[in-house]
Amino acid sequence: MFGLEELRTGAPPPPPGQPAFRDSPEARRMLAVREIRAEPGAAASPRGRQVLAAFPDAEVIPVDSHWRIPDLHGNKGNAERWVRIKSTVLVLGEKKTLTVRPNGRSADWIAPGAANGCAMACAYCYVPRRKGYANPITVFTNIDRIVARLRRHVTELGPKREPNQCDPDAWVYDIGENNDCSVDALISDNTADLIHAFTRWPTAKASFATKFVNPDLLRLDPRGRTRVRFSVMPGDDSRLLDIRTSPVEQRIAAAGDFLEAGYEVHFNLSPVVIRPGWEQAWAELLQHMDDVLPRGVKEQAAAEVIMLTHNKALHEVNEEWHPRAEEVIWRPDLQQAKRSENGDWNVRYRNAAKSAAVETLRRLVAAHAPWLTIRYAF
């Protein structure tokens, strides 16, 4: 099954006497898996067997489809168990549609994801809107087919002929649109296999955003072909909204280690939440970044600025488990409805408020972190 030269059988073992982070108490707190819903074919595959072996005490429940699990998806009663489900349930499935979609913002292309969902619980996350009321991680076990699809796409494109905001030289593929690859690496070697594959494609580069610091990724030898985008926001906002994520200070502190390990390191200033005192909070965060980041990180760093987007259905779910967050991110006085690219109706800051906030953040970056190039803002 894993016959492709781009695919290896997993991450290299840690040095003797130094256990993998995925086996640490911190990792087990993030994922205390008790139940695995599995398509039979996915469970029987090599990657599926790896996941099952990682959680030997979990109950395995066969399902016909990873996408349609009635008591998990669309069950409104699950809203009150939002975080518990994320930490105790996994789903195993096979990715059926291997579409590579154009993007043009954070990446040139969106790769077919090797997972969907997340063990973290950011109050503003858009991913659970489609599944409804529960969004544990679904691991796609046919990683060989995902890598093969990407290889064909990269080969057909050939070299990048003109620089753009995504990258001056390489085609950039976002490999974590609906998941966090750092957390996924606690479960299986899908992230390791993708990072390794891109080291063999000189015209392409992988990219993923993360809010979780996983030291196991430092052993993967990406050779400059993977861009890690650490998402950051002011600490008070993060503690309220970024549930179960690594502290923002830890994400920033990890940037130098990841650069030294061979990653390109960028930042997402995301999401920007308009609330009383937000300008001062962002000024202090940017000043902290300027104070602590090593010169090497600053010389190659760039950032995306992403204003908060919310959704009425998600607002209703959040009211069941985290109403304090909604006091900050549900602001009808500042927000307007807007249809997203996938056809959903979301709420975003009104045009004038959003434009003013983006301009304010640009000025703050210029004043406190002038080395940080803003690739795009929206």
CSV table of C-alpha atoms in Angstrom, one decimal:
chain,number,residue,atom,x,y,z
A,1,MET,CA,0.0,0.0,0.0
A,2,PHE,CA,2.8,2.4,0.8
A,3,GLY,CA,4.9,1.7,-2.3
A,4,LEU,CA,5.5,5.3,-3.3
A,5,GLU,CA,9.0,6.6,-2.9
A,6,GLU,CA,7.7,9.8,-1.4
A,7,LEU,CA,6.0,7.9,1.4
A,8,ARG,CA,7.9,6.5,4.3
A,9,THR,CA,6.6,4.4,7.1
A,10,GLY,CA,6.5,7.2,9.6
A,11,ALA,CA,8.6,9.7,11.6
A,12,PRO,CA,12.1,8.7,12.7
A,13,PRO,CA,12.4,7.3,16.3
A,14,PRO,CA,13.4,9.8,19.0
A,15,PRO,CA,16.9,9.6,20.4
A,16,PRO,CA,17.5,6.8,23.0
A,17,GLY,CA,16.1,7.7,26.4
A,18,GLN,CA,14.0,10.6,24.9
A,19,PRO,CA,10.4,9.4,24.5
A,20,ALA,CA,8.3,10.8,21.7
A,21,PHE,CA,6.1,13.8,22.7
A,22,ARG,CA,3.0,11.9,21.4
A,23,ASP,CA,3.5,9.4,24.3
A,24,SER,CA,3.8,12.2,26.9
A,25,PRO,CA,1.2,13.0,29.6
A,26,GLU,CA,0.5,16.3,27.9
A,27,ALA,CA,-0.3,14.5,24.6
A,28,ARG,CA,-2.6,12.0,26.4
A,29,ARG,CA,-4.5,14.9,28.0
A,30,MET,CA,-5.1,16.3,24.6
A,31,LEU,CA,-6.3,13.0,23.3
A,32,ALA,CA,-7.6,10.6,25.9
A,33,VAL,CA,-9.3,8.4,23.3
A,34,ARG,CA,-11.9,6.0,24.5
A,35,GLU,CA,-13.9,5.4,21.3
A,36,ILE,CA,-12.9,5.0,17.7
A,37,ARG,CA,-15.6,5.1,15.0
A,38,ALA,CA,-14.1,3.3,12.1
A,39,GLU,CA,-15.0,2.4,8.5
A,40,PRO,CA,-14.0,-1.3,8.2
A,41,GLY,CA,-11.6,-0.7,5.3
A,42,ALA,CA,-10.0,2.2,7.1
A,43,ALA,CA,-9.5,0.2,10.2
A,44,ALA,CA,-7.9,-2.7,8.3
A,45,SER,CA,-5.4,-0.4,6.4
A,46,PRO,CA,-1.8,0.0,7.6
A,47,ARG,CA,-2.5,3.6,8.7
A,48,GLY,CA,-5.7,2.5,10.4
A,49,ARG,CA,-3.9,-0.3,12.3
A,50,GLN,CA,-1.3,2.3,13.5
A,51,VAL,CA,-4.0,4.4,15.0
A,52,LEU,CA,-5.7,1.5,16.6
A,53,ALA,CA,-2.4,0.4,18.1
A,54,ALA,CA,-1.8,3.9,19.5
A,55,PHE,CA,-5.0,3.7,21.5
A,56,PRO,CA,-5.3,0.0,22.5
A,57,ASP,CA,-7.9,0.5,25.2
A,58,ALA,CA,-10.4,2.4,23.0
A,59,GLU,CA,-13.6,0.8,22.0
A,60,VAL,CA,-13.8,0.3,18.2
A,61,ILE,CA,-17.3,0.8,16.7
A,62,PRO,CA,-17.8,0.1,13.0
A,63,VAL,CA,-19.5,2.7,10.9
A,64,ASP,CA,-20.6,2.8,7.2
A,65,SER,CA,-19.4,6.3,6.6
A,66,HIS,CA,-17.0,8.6,8.5
A,67,TRP,CA,-19.2,11.5,7.4
A,68,ARG,CA,-22.6,10.2,8.5
A,69,ILE,CA,-22.6,9.1,12.1
A,70,PRO,CA,-26.1,10.0,13.4
A,71,ASP,CA,-25.5,10.1,17.1
A,72,LEU,CA,-22.3,12.1,16.6
A,73,HIS,CA,-23.0,14.5,13.7
A,74,GLY,CA,-26.1,16.6,13.8
A,75,ASN,CA,-27.1,15.6,17.3
A,76,LYS,CA,-27.9,18.8,19.1
A,77,GLY,CA,-27.5,17.1,22.5
A,78,ASN,CA,-23.8,16.9,21.9
A,79,ALA,CA,-23.3,20.6,22.2
A,80,GLU,CA,-22.9,20.4,26.0
A,81,ARG,CA,-20.3,17.7,25.5
A,82,TRP,CA,-18.4,19.7,22.8
A,83,VAL,CA,-14.9,19.5,24.4
A,84,ARG,CA,-15.3,16.0,25.8
A,85,ILE,CA,-16.2,14.5,22.4
A,86,LYS,CA,-13.2,16.2,20.8
A,87,SER,CA,-10.8,14.6,23.3
A,88,THR,CA,-12.2,11.1,23.7
A,89,VAL,CA,-13.5,10.2,20.2
A,90,LEU,CA,-11.7,9.5,16.9
A,91,VAL,CA,-13.1,8.6,13.5
A,92,LEU,CA,-11.2,6.6,10.9
A,93,GLY,CA,-12.2,6.9,7.3
A,94,GLU,CA,-11.0,7.0,3.7
A,95,LYS,CA,-10.8,10.2,1.8
A,96,LYS,CA,-13.1,9.7,-1.2
A,97,THR,CA,-12.7,13.0,-3.1
A,98,LEU,CA,-9.1,13.9,-3.7
A,99,THR,CA,-9.6,17.4,-5.1
A,100,VAL,CA,-6.8,20.0,-5.3
A,101,ARG,CA,-8.5,23.4,-5.2
A,102,PRO,CA,-7.1,26.8,-6.1
A,103,ASN,CA,-6.7,29.3,-3.3
A,104,GLY,CA,-4.4,32.3,-3.8
A,105,ARG,CA,-4.4,33.6,-0.2
A,106,SER,CA,-2.4,31.5,2.3
A,107,ALA,CA,-1.5,29.1,-0.5
A,108,ASP,CA,-1.7,28.6,-4.2
A,109,TRP,CA,-3.6,25.3,-3.7
A,110,ILE,CA,-5.6,23.6,-1.0
A,111,ALA,CA,-4.5,19.9,-0.8
A,112,PRO,CA,-6.9,17.1,-0.1
A,113,GLY,CA,-6.6,16.9,3.7
A,114,ALA,CA,-5.3,13.9,5.5
A,115,ALA,CA,-7.7,14.7,8.4
A,116,ASN,CA,-10.8,16.7,9.3
A,117,GLY,CA,-11.7,18.1,12.6
A,118,CYS,CA,-9.6,18.9,15.7
A,119,ALA,CA,-9.1,18.0,19.3
A,120,MET,CA,-8.8,21.7,20.2
A,121,ALA,CA,-11.9,23.8,20.6
A,122,CYS,CA,-11.5,27.3,19.3
A,123,ALA,CA,-14.8,29.1,19.8
A,124,TYR,CA,-14.7,30.7,16.3
A,125,CYS,CA,-13.6,27.6,14.3
A,126,TYR,CA,-15.5,27.2,11.0
A,127,VAL,CA,-14.9,23.5,10.5
A,128,PRO,CA,-17.7,22.1,12.8
A,129,ARG,CA,-20.4,24.1,11.1
A,130,ARG,CA,-20.8,21.5,8.4
A,131,LYS,CA,-20.9,18.4,10.7
A,132,GLY,CA,-22.9,20.0,13.5
A,133,TYR,CA,-22.6,19.7,17.2
A,134,ALA,CA,-19.5,17.5,17.3
A,135,ASN,CA,-16.2,17.7,15.5
A,136,PRO,CA,-13.7,15.2,16.7
A,137,ILE,CA,-10.7,14.3,14.5
A,138,THR,CA,-11.4,12.1,11.5
A,139,VAL,CA,-8.1,10.5,10.3
A,140,PHE,CA,-8.0,9.6,6.6
A,141,THR,CA,-6.1,6.4,6.3
A,142,ASN,CA,-5.5,6.3,2.5
A,143,ILE,CA,-2.5,8.6,2.8
A,144,ASP,CA,-0.9,6.8,-0.1
A,145,ARG,CA,-3.6,8.0,-2.5
A,146,ILE,CA,-3.5,11.6,-1.1
A,147,VAL,CA,0.3,11.8,-1.7
A,148,ALA,CA,-0.1,10.2,-5.1
A,149,ARG,CA,-2.7,12.8,-6.1
A,150,LEU,CA,-0.4,15.6,-4.9
A,151,ARG,CA,2.5,14.2,-6.8
A,152,ARG,CA,0.5,14.2,-10.0
A,153,HIS,CA,-0.6,17.7,-9.5
A,154,VAL,CA,2.9,19.0,-8.7
A,155,THR,CA,4.3,17.2,-11.8
A,156,GLU,CA,1.6,18.6,-14.1
A,157,LEU,CA,2.1,22.1,-12.9
A,158,GLY,CA,5.8,22.2,-13.5
A,159,PRO,CA,8.0,25.1,-12.2
A,160,LYS,CA,6.3,28.3,-10.9
A,161,ARG,CA,6.8,31.0,-13.5
A,162,GLU,CA,5.9,34.1,-11.7
A,163,PRO,CA,6.2,35.1,-8.0
A,164,ASN,CA,3.0,35.9,-6.1
A,165,GLN,CA,2.0,36.6,-2.5
A,166,CYS,CA,2.0,32.9,-1.6
A,167,ASP,CA,5.7,32.4,-2.5
A,168,PRO,CA,8.2,33.8,-5.0
A,169,ASP,CA,9.4,30.5,-6.2
A,170,ALA,CA,7.4,27.4,-5.1
A,171,TRP,CA,3.8,26.3,-5.5
A,172,VAL,CA,2.4,26.3,-2.0
A,173,TYR,CA,-0.1,23.7,-0.9
A,174,ASP,CA,-2.1,24.1,2.3
A,175,ILE,CA,-2.2,20.6,3.8
A,176,GLY,CA,-4.3,21.5,6.9
A,177,GLU,CA,-7.3,23.5,5.8
A,178,ASN,CA,-9.8,21.6,8.0
A,179,ASN,CA,-7.4,20.3,10.7
A,180,ASP,CA,-4.3,21.1,12.7
A,181,CYS,CA,-1.4,19.0,11.4
A,182,SER,CA,0.5,19.4,14.7
A,183,VAL,CA,-2.3,17.7,16.7
A,184,ASP,CA,-2.7,15.1,14.0
A,185,ALA,CA,0.9,14.1,14.4
A,186,LEU,CA,-0.1,12.9,17.9
A,187,ILE,CA,-2.3,10.2,16.3
A,188,SER,CA,-0.6,8.9,13.2
A,189,ASP,CA,2.2,9.5,10.7
A,190,ASN,CA,0.1,11.3,8.1
A,191,THR,CA,1.7,14.7,8.9
A,192,ALA,CA,5.2,13.1,8.8
A,193,ASP,CA,4.4,11.4,5.4
A,194,LEU,CA,3.2,14.7,3.9
A,195,ILE,CA,6.2,16.7,5.1
A,196,HIS,CA,8.6,14.0,3.8
A,197,ALA,CA,6.8,13.9,0.4
A,198,PHE,CA,7.3,17.6,-0.2
A,199,THR,CA,11.1,17.3,0.4
A,200,ARG,CA,11.1,15.3,-2.9
A,201,TRP,CA,9.3,18.0,-4.9
A,202,PRO,CA,11.6,20.9,-5.6
A,203,THR,CA,8.9,23.1,-7.2
A,204,ALA,CA,6.4,22.8,-4.3
A,205,LYS,CA,6.1,23.6,-0.7
A,206,ALA,CA,3.6,22.4,2.0
A,207,SER,CA,2.0,24.9,4.4
A,208,PHE,CA,-0.2,24.6,7.5
A,209,ALA,CA,-1.4,26.8,10.3
A,210,THR,CA,-1.2,25.6,13.9
A,211,LYS,CA,-2.0,26.6,17.4
A,212,PHE,CA,-0.3,23.6,19.0
A,213,VAL,CA,3.4,23.1,19.6
A,214,ASN,CA,4.4,19.5,19.0
A,215,PRO,CA,8.1,18.9,19.5
A,216,ASP,CA,7.9,15.6,17.5
A,217,LEU,CA,7.7,17.7,14.3
A,218,LEU,CA,11.3,18.9,15.0
A,219,ARG,CA,12.6,15.5,14.0
A,220,LEU,CA,11.1,15.3,10.6
A,221,ASP,CA,13.8,17.1,8.5
A,222,PRO,CA,11.5,19.2,6.2
A,223,ARG,CA,14.5,20.7,4.3
A,224,GLY,CA,12.8,24.1,3.9
A,225,ARG,CA,9.9,22.6,2.0
A,226,THR,CA,7.2,23.0,4.7
A,227,ARG,CA,6.0,26.4,6.0
A,228,VAL,CA,4.6,26.4,9.5
A,229,ARG,CA,2.2,29.3,10.3
A,230,PHE,CA,1.9,29.8,14.0
A,231,SER,CA,-1.4,31.5,14.7
A,232,VAL,CA,-1.2,34.2,17.4
A,233,MET,CA,-3.5,36.6,19.1
A,234,PRO,CA,-3.3,38.6,22.4
A,235,GLY,CA,-3.1,36.4,25.4
A,236,ASP,CA,-6.4,37.4,27.0
A,237,ASP,CA,-8.2,36.7,23.7
A,238,SER,CA,-6.5,33.3,23.4
A,239,ARG,CA,-7.3,32.2,26.9
A,240,LEU,CA,-11.0,33.0,26.3
A,241,LEU,CA,-11.3,31.8,22.7
A,242,ASP,CA,-8.5,29.3,21.9
A,243,ILE,CA,-9.6,26.4,24.1
A,244,ARG,CA,-7.1,23.5,24.6
A,245,THR,CA,-4.4,25.2,22.5
A,246,SER,CA,-0.8,25.8,23.3
A,247,PRO,CA,-0.3,29.2,25.0
A,248,VAL,CA,0.5,32.0,22.6
A,249,GLU,CA,3.8,32.7,24.3
A,250,GLN,CA,4.8,29.0,23.7
A,251,ARG,CA,3.9,29.2,20.0
A,252,ILE,CA,6.1,32.3,19.6
A,253,ALA,CA,8.9,30.8,21.6
A,254,ALA,CA,8.9,27.7,19.4
A,255,ALA,CA,9.5,29.6,16.2
A,256,GLY,CA,13.2,29.6,16.5
A,257,ASP,CA,13.3,25.9,17.1
A,258,PHE,CA,11.2,25.1,14.1
A,259,LEU,CA,13.4,27.4,11.9
A,260,GLU,CA,16.5,25.6,13.1
A,261,ALA,CA,14.9,22.3,12.3
A,262,GLY,CA,14.4,23.2,8.7
A,263,TYR,CA,10.9,24.7,8.5
A,264,GLU,CA,10.0,28.1,7.1
A,265,VAL,CA,8.2,29.9,9.8
A,266,HIS,CA,5.4,32.4,9.3
A,267,PHE,CA,2.6,33.8,11.5
A,268,ASN,CA,-1.1,34.2,11.3
A,269,LEU,CA,-2.4,37.2,13.1
A,270,SER,CA,-5.7,35.5,13.5
A,271,PRO,CA,-8.4,36.1,14.2
A,272,VAL,CA,-8.4,39.8,15.0
A,273,VAL,CA,-11.3,40.4,17.4
A,274,ILE,CA,-12.7,43.9,17.8
A,275,ARG,CA,-13.4,44.5,21.5
A,276,PRO,CA,-12.6,47.3,24.0
A,277,GLY,CA,-8.8,47.6,24.3
A,278,TRP,CA,-8.0,45.4,21.3
A,279,GLU,CA,-5.5,47.9,19.8
A,280,GLN,CA,-3.3,48.0,22.9
A,281,ALA,CA,-3.5,44.3,23.3
A,282,TRP,CA,-2.2,43.7,19.8
A,283,ALA,CA,0.5,46.4,20.2
A,284,GLU,CA,1.8,44.5,23.3
A,285,LEU,CA,1.7,41.2,21.5
A,286,LEU,CA,3.7,42.5,18.5
A,287,GLN,CA,6.2,44.2,20.8
A,288,HIS,CA,6.6,40.8,22.6
A,289,MET,CA,7.3,39.1,19.3
A,290,ASP,CA,9.9,41.8,18.5
A,291,ASP,CA,11.6,41.3,21.8
A,292,VAL,CA,11.9,37.5,21.9
A,293,LEU,CA,12.1,36.3,18.3
A,294,PRO,CA,15.6,35.6,17.0
A,295,ARG,CA,17.0,37.4,14.0
A,296,GLY,CA,16.8,34.4,11.8
A,297,VAL,CA,13.0,34.1,12.3
A,298,LYS,CA,12.5,37.8,11.6
A,299,GLU,CA,14.5,37.7,8.4
A,300,GLN,CA,12.2,35.2,6.7
A,301,ALA,CA,8.9,35.7,8.5
A,302,ALA,CA,5.7,36.9,6.9
A,303,ALA,CA,2.1,37.1,8.2
A,304,GLU,CA,-1.5,36.9,7.3
A,305,VAL,CA,-4.0,39.1,9.0
A,306,ILE,CA,-7.5,37.5,9.3
A,307,MET,CA,-10.4,39.4,10.8
A,308,LEU,CA,-12.9,37.3,12.8
A,309,THR,CA,-15.6,35.5,10.9
A,310,HIS,CA,-18.5,34.0,12.8
A,311,ASN,CA,-21.7,32.0,12.1
A,312,LYS,CA,-25.2,32.0,13.6
A,313,ALA,CA,-25.4,28.2,13.9
A,314,LEU,CA,-22.0,28.1,15.6
A,315,HIS,CA,-23.1,30.9,17.9
A,316,GLU,CA,-26.0,28.8,19.0
A,317,VAL,CA,-23.8,25.8,19.7
A,318,ASN,CA,-21.3,28.0,21.6
A,319,GLU,CA,-24.1,29.4,23.8
A,320,GLU,CA,-24.6,25.8,25.1
A,321,TRP,CA,-21.0,25.2,26.2
A,322,HIS,CA,-19.1,28.6,26.2
A,323,PRO,CA,-21.4,31.6,26.4
A,324,ARG,CA,-18.6,33.9,27.7
A,325,ALA,CA,-16.9,33.6,24.3
A,326,GLU,CA,-20.0,34.8,22.6
A,327,GLU,CA,-20.0,38.0,24.5
A,328,VAL,CA,-16.9,39.0,22.6
A,329,ILE,CA,-17.3,37.4,19.2
A,330,TRP,CA,-21.0,37.7,18.6
A,331,ARG,CA,-21.4,41.4,17.9
A,332,PRO,CA,-24.6,42.2,15.9
A,333,ASP,CA,-23.9,45.9,16.4
A,334,LEU,CA,-20.6,45.5,14.4
A,335,GLN,CA,-21.3,42.6,12.1
A,336,GLN,CA,-23.1,41.9,8.8
A,337,ALA,CA,-24.1,38.8,7.0
A,338,LYS,CA,-22.0,37.7,4.1
A,339,ARG,CA,-22.0,34.6,2.0
A,340,SER,CA,-18.7,32.7,2.1
A,341,GLU,CA,-16.9,31.1,-0.8
A,342,ASN,CA,-18.5,27.7,0.0
A,343,GLY,CA,-22.0,29.1,0.0
A,344,ASP,CA,-22.5,29.4,3.8
A,345,TRP,CA,-24.0,32.5,5.3
A,346,ASN,CA,-21.6,33.9,7.9
A,347,VAL,CA,-21.3,37.1,9.8
A,348,ARG,CA,-18.2,39.4,9.5
A,349,TYR,CA,-17.4,42.9,10.7
A,350,ARG,CA,-19.1,45.6,8.7
A,351,ASN,CA,-17.1,46.9,5.8
A,352,ALA,CA,-16.1,50.2,7.4
A,353,ALA,CA,-15.3,48.7,10.8
A,354,LYS,CA,-13.2,45.9,9.1
A,355,SER,CA,-11.3,48.3,6.9
A,356,ALA,CA,-10.5,50.6,9.8
A,357,ALA,CA,-9.3,47.6,11.9
A,358,VAL,CA,-7.1,46.2,9.2
A,359,GLU,CA,-5.5,49.6,8.7
A,360,THR,CA,-5.0,50.0,12.4
A,361,LEU,CA,-3.3,46.6,12.6
A,362,ARG,CA,-1.0,47.4,9.7
A,363,ARG,CA,0.1,50.6,11.5
A,364,LEU,CA,0.7,48.5,14.7
A,365,VAL,CA,2.9,46.1,12.8
A,366,ALA,CA,4.8,48.9,11.2
A,367,ALA,CA,5.4,50.5,14.6
A,368,HIS,CA,6.2,47.4,16.7
A,369,ALA,CA,7.3,44.6,14.3
A,370,PRO,CA,8.5,46.4,11.1
A,371,TRP,CA,10.3,43.3,10.0
A,372,LEU,CA,7.0,41.4,9.7
A,373,THR,CA,5.8,41.5,6.1
A,374,ILE,CA,2.0,41.2,5.8
A,375,ARG,CA,1.3,38.9,2.9
A,376,TYR,CA,-2.4,39.6,2.8
A,377,ALA,CA,-5.2,40.9,5.1
A,378,PHE,CA,-8.9,40.2,4.9
